Amino acid sequence: LSLSEFDVIAKYFSRARASGTGVVFGIGDDAAIIRPRNGIELVVSADVLNENVHFPANTPARAIGHKALAVNLSDIAAMGAEPFCFTVTLSLPTIDEAWLGDFSTGLFEIADSYGVELIGGDTVRGPLSVAIQIIGQVAPGMALRRSGARNGDKIYVSGTLGDGAAALELLNTGSTVPVGLQSKLDFPQPRTELGRQLLGLATSCIDISDGVLADLNHILAASEVSGFVDVDKLPLSDELAQLDLPGKQGLVLAGGDDYELCFTVPEDRVHQLESISRELGCRLTCIGEIAVGSGLQLRQFGKIIAGKPVTGFDHFPD
Ligand code: ADP
Ligand code: MG
């Protein structure tokens, strides 16, 4: 006998809760009750993952659970906020208990490791889709915005770029995917600790979900500045560097699925990044600089190179 909607919620999504987390009442009423810390600002974001759009149909359920929350945590990271709580709206074609078990395992593994609590959601029948809304907390006026980059600031990225996009490309062409790249695609680790350390240090920040060029372009537009990106300085993982893959640079620049942070720092503050990088064990790489004007230009070994028009992933291309 198949479980009802309410059995599904009780069996897979309701858990005993820690007290003192700021969640006054979570799952089980018409709405959750939350109490932010005194004098804090809330940041709110939502992201949906649809089968065959955001993940291939055969993606393991544990990876879907992880990634659905990871992409939302990445937005919280980009604001420099501390993750607080989230809701899950689940559309399921059928009640598949093996799938639900693996999905909720992946979801709660990452929720626990980032200290963020599930407070509610909705469960409906339909094509497979996972929509998460997340709430974070940040000191008033301190949230990192896209709009603060200034002439002369250095442009940085965390971690390495292109791994997830390369994994997807290999999957789509039926090739073997190196384990490190597969895990970057399925189990991205959003940079919430880094985001919080960048408060008062970075002048702008965005998370890289659509490719570094497209996302950096959002910073340039919001800040009304231009930027140079040094393509010879882009950080690649050893696995991606060793891979013989046509169009690799395009994937690194515009492939998406990185969930790293791209941020700008005034030159006289960049020395502060070294200890942050060491403490977090997170590579931080200067990939270019901000200038006056508008637009983005690519450089290689210091010389401007003609680039294709910069576009990232777009759900509704012309
Ligand atoms: P309503 O009919 O008032 O929308 P539901 O019966 O849909 O309430 O939900 C009952 C409770 O279960 C609510 O607290 C809701 O937030 C929670 N809930 C529903 N689906 C999920 C889910 N997938 N994950 C976590 N909580 C859920
Ligand atoms: Mg409901």
mmCIF file of N, CA and C in Angstrom, residues 49-52 54-69 90 92 96-107 109-110 128 130 167-168 171 177 179 181-188:
data_model
loop_
_atom_site.group_PDB
_atom_site.id
_atom_site.type_symbol
_atom_site.label_atom_id
_atom_site.label_comp_id
_atom_site.label_asym_id
_atom_site.label_seq_id
_atom_site.Cartn_x
_atom_site.Cartn_y
_atom_site.Cartn_z
ATOM 1 N N LEU A 49 14.971 22.807 -8.729
ATOM 2 C CA LEU A 49 15.664 21.858 -9.607
ATOM 3 C C LEU A 49 14.623 20.980 -10.279
ATOM 4 N N ASN A 50 14.587 20.997 -11.609
ATOM 5 C CA ASN A 50 13.663 20.147 -12.352
ATOM 6 C C ASN A 50 14.427 19.041 -13.075
ATOM 7 N N GLU A 51 13.833 17.854 -13.062
ATOM 8 C CA GLU A 51 14.445 16.729 -13.769
ATOM 9 C C GLU A 51 14.582 17.065 -15.257
ATOM 10 N N ASN A 52 15.709 16.682 -15.827
ATOM 11 C CA ASN A 52 16.035 16.891 -17.251
ATOM 12 C C ASN A 52 16.351 18.345 -17.590
ATOM 13 N N HIS A 54 17.734 20.598 -14.718
ATOM 14 C CA HIS A 54 18.821 20.886 -13.779
ATOM 15 C C HIS A 54 19.630 19.659 -13.420
ATOM 16 N N PHE A 55 19.060 18.483 -13.637
ATOM 17 C CA PHE A 55 19.818 17.251 -13.406
ATOM 18 C C PHE A 55 19.313 16.188 -14.367
ATOM 19 N N PRO A 56 20.226 15.297 -14.852
ATOM 20 C CA PRO A 56 19.803 14.231 -15.760
ATOM 21 C C PRO A 56 18.864 13.259 -15.037
ATOM 22 N N ALA A 57 17.993 12.598 -15.801
ATOM 23 C CA ALA A 57 16.947 11.747 -15.227
ATOM 24 C C ALA A 57 17.499 10.625 -14.350
ATOM 25 N N ASN A 58 18.715 10.159 -14.617
ATOM 26 C CA ASN A 58 19.236 9.034 -13.828
ATOM 27 C C ASN A 58 20.088 9.475 -12.632
ATOM 28 N N THR A 59 20.032 10.766 -12.266
ATOM 29 C CA THR A 59 20.820 11.250 -11.130
ATOM 30 C C THR A 59 20.390 10.544 -9.843
ATOM 31 N N PRO A 60 21.354 10.033 -9.043
ATOM 32 C CA PRO A 60 20.989 9.369 -7.786
ATOM 33 C C PRO A 60 20.205 10.318 -6.874
ATOM 34 N N ALA A 61 19.178 9.787 -6.190
ATOM 35 C CA ALA A 61 18.312 10.617 -5.352
ATOM 36 C C ALA A 61 19.099 11.332 -4.250
ATOM 37 N N ARG A 62 20.143 10.664 -3.716
ATOM 38 C CA ARG A 62 20.931 11.295 -2.655
ATOM 39 C C ARG A 62 21.621 12.560 -3.180
ATOM 40 N N ALA A 63 22.082 12.503 -4.424
ATOM 41 C CA ALA A 63 22.718 13.677 -5.030
ATOM 42 C C ALA A 63 21.693 14.789 -5.271
ATOM 43 N N ILE A 64 20.480 14.425 -5.660
ATOM 44 C CA ILE A 64 19.434 15.438 -5.878
ATOM 45 C C ILE A 64 19.110 16.148 -4.561
ATOM 46 N N GLY A 65 18.990 15.370 -3.473
ATOM 47 C CA GLY A 65 18.724 15.949 -2.158
ATOM 48 C C GLY A 65 19.823 16.901 -1.744
ATOM 49 N N HIS A 66 21.066 16.472 -1.972
ATOM 50 C CA HIS A 66 22.211 17.325 -1.625
ATOM 51 C C HIS A 66 22.215 18.601 -2.461
ATOM 52 N N LYS A 67 22.093 18.420 -3.764
ATOM 53 C CA LYS A 67 22.288 19.556 -4.662
ATOM 54 C C LYS A 67 21.175 20.587 -4.541
ATOM 55 N N ALA A 68 19.945 20.107 -4.305
ATOM 56 C CA ALA A 68 18.815 21.046 -4.180
ATOM 57 C C ALA A 68 19.070 22.039 -3.050
ATOM 58 N N LEU A 69 19.622 21.552 -1.948
ATOM 59 C CA LEU A 69 19.921 22.470 -0.843
ATOM 60 C C LEU A 69 21.223 23.224 -1.107
ATOM 61 N N LEU A 90 8.127 19.585 -2.864
ATOM 62 C CA LEU A 90 8.492 18.394 -3.614
ATOM 63 C C LEU A 90 7.350 18.000 -4.539
ATOM 64 N N LEU A 92 6.348 14.940 -6.962
ATOM 65 C CA LEU A 92 6.760 13.547 -7.202
ATOM 66 C C LEU A 92 5.800 12.858 -8.156
ATOM 67 N N ASP A 96 7.914 6.627 -4.299
ATOM 68 C CA ASP A 96 8.967 5.619 -4.422
ATOM 69 C C ASP A 96 9.790 5.709 -3.148
ATOM 70 N N GLU A 97 9.585 4.740 -2.248
ATOM 71 C CA GLU A 97 10.195 4.852 -0.909
ATOM 72 C C GLU A 97 11.716 4.759 -0.951
ATOM 73 N N ALA A 98 12.256 3.963 -1.879
ATOM 74 C CA ALA A 98 13.721 3.894 -1.980
ATOM 75 C C ALA A 98 14.265 5.266 -2.378
ATOM 76 N N TRP A 99 13.578 5.898 -3.343
ATOM 77 C CA TRP A 99 13.985 7.233 -3.789
ATOM 78 C C TRP A 99 13.876 8.233 -2.639
ATOM 79 N N LEU A 100 12.749 8.215 -1.928
ATOM 80 C CA LEU A 100 12.539 9.171 -0.826
ATOM 81 C C LEU A 100 13.571 8.992 0.281
ATOM 82 N N GLY A 101 13.918 7.714 0.561
ATOM 83 C CA GLY A 101 14.923 7.445 1.591
ATOM 84 C C GLY A 101 16.268 8.053 1.213
ATOM 85 N N ASP A 102 16.675 7.834 -0.032
ATOM 86 C CA ASP A 102 17.970 8.367 -0.483
ATOM 87 C C ASP A 102 17.940 9.889 -0.599
ATOM 88 N N PHE A 103 16.845 10.419 -1.112
ATOM 89 C CA PHE A 103 16.714 11.872 -1.256
ATOM 90 C C PHE A 103 16.815 12.558 0.102
ATOM 91 N N SER A 104 16.035 12.056 1.091
ATOM 92 C CA SER A 104 16.036 12.732 2.395
ATOM 93 C C SER A 104 17.376 12.533 3.100
ATOM 94 N N THR A 105 18.046 11.409 2.849
ATOM 95 C CA THR A 105 19.390 11.223 3.409
ATOM 96 C C THR A 105 20.342 12.291 2.888
ATOM 97 N N GLY A 106 20.362 12.476 1.570
ATOM 98 C CA GLY A 106 21.237 13.499 0.977
ATOM 99 C C GLY A 106 20.889 14.894 1.466
ATOM 100 N N LEU A 107 19.590 15.151 1.575
ATOM 101 C CA LEU A 107 19.120 16.468 2.020
ATOM 102 C C LEU A 107 19.567 16.755 3.455
ATOM 103 N N GLU A 109 21.928 15.208 5.219
ATOM 104 C CA GLU A 109 23.394 15.210 5.385
ATOM 105 C C GLU A 109 23.941 16.624 5.207
ATOM 106 N N ILE A 110 23.544 17.278 4.125
ATOM 107 C CA ILE A 110 24.086 18.626 3.892
ATOM 108 C C ILE A 110 23.434 19.641 4.836
ATOM 109 N N LEU A 128 8.928 15.230 -11.568
ATOM 110 C CA LEU A 128 9.911 15.342 -10.494
ATOM 111 C C LEU A 128 10.538 16.732 -10.453
ATOM 112 N N VAL A 130 12.143 19.699 -7.330
ATOM 113 C CA VAL A 130 12.444 20.033 -5.932
ATOM 114 C C VAL A 130 12.659 21.533 -5.843
ATOM 115 N N ALA A 167 32.065 17.490 -16.102
ATOM 116 C CA ALA A 167 31.440 16.206 -15.765
ATOM 117 C C ALA A 167 30.157 16.006 -16.579
ATOM 118 N N LEU A 168 29.337 17.057 -16.652
ATOM 119 C CA LEU A 168 28.077 16.976 -17.390
ATOM 120 C C LEU A 168 28.329 16.728 -18.876
ATOM 121 N N LEU A 171 29.301 13.142 -19.305
ATOM 122 C CA LEU A 171 28.095 12.300 -19.159
ATOM 123 C C LEU A 171 27.273 12.309 -20.442
ATOM 124 N N VAL A 177 33.522 9.590 -16.394
ATOM 125 C CA VAL A 177 33.695 10.844 -15.666
ATOM 126 C C VAL A 177 34.649 10.613 -14.492
ATOM 127 N N VAL A 179 36.213 10.768 -10.900
ATOM 128 C CA VAL A 179 35.423 10.843 -9.658
ATOM 129 C C VAL A 179 35.345 12.251 -9.073
ATOM 130 N N LEU A 181 35.410 15.110 -10.586
ATOM 131 C CA LEU A 181 34.513 15.956 -11.381
ATOM 132 C C LEU A 181 33.056 15.561 -11.125
ATOM 133 N N GLN A 182 32.817 14.247 -11.045
ATOM 134 C CA GLN A 182 31.450 13.770 -10.764
ATOM 135 C C GLN A 182 30.989 14.288 -9.407
ATOM 136 N N SER A 183 31.877 14.293 -8.433
ATOM 137 C CA SER A 183 31.435 14.715 -7.107
ATOM 138 C C SER A 183 31.246 16.235 -7.045
ATOM 139 N N LYS A 184 31.999 16.989 -7.855
ATOM 140 C CA LYS A 184 31.749 18.440 -7.941
ATOM 141 C C LYS A 184 30.372 18.710 -8.569
ATOM 142 N N LEU A 185 29.961 17.852 -9.530
ATOM 143 C CA LEU A 185 28.657 18.009 -10.174
ATOM 144 C C LEU A 185 27.517 17.623 -9.226
ATOM 145 N N ASP A 186 27.664 16.480 -8.549
ATOM 146 C CA ASP A 186 26.556 15.951 -7.744
ATOM 147 C C ASP A 186 26.533 16.486 -6.318
ATOM 148 N N PHE A 187 27.736 16.757 -5.750
ATOM 149 C CA PHE A 187 27.813 17.141 -4.331
ATOM 150 C C PHE A 187 28.611 18.422 -4.133
ATOM 151 N N PRO A 188 28.186 19.525 -4.774
ATOM 152 C CA PRO A 188 28.921 20.781 -4.579
ATOM 153 C C PRO A 188 28.882 21.201 -3.108
#
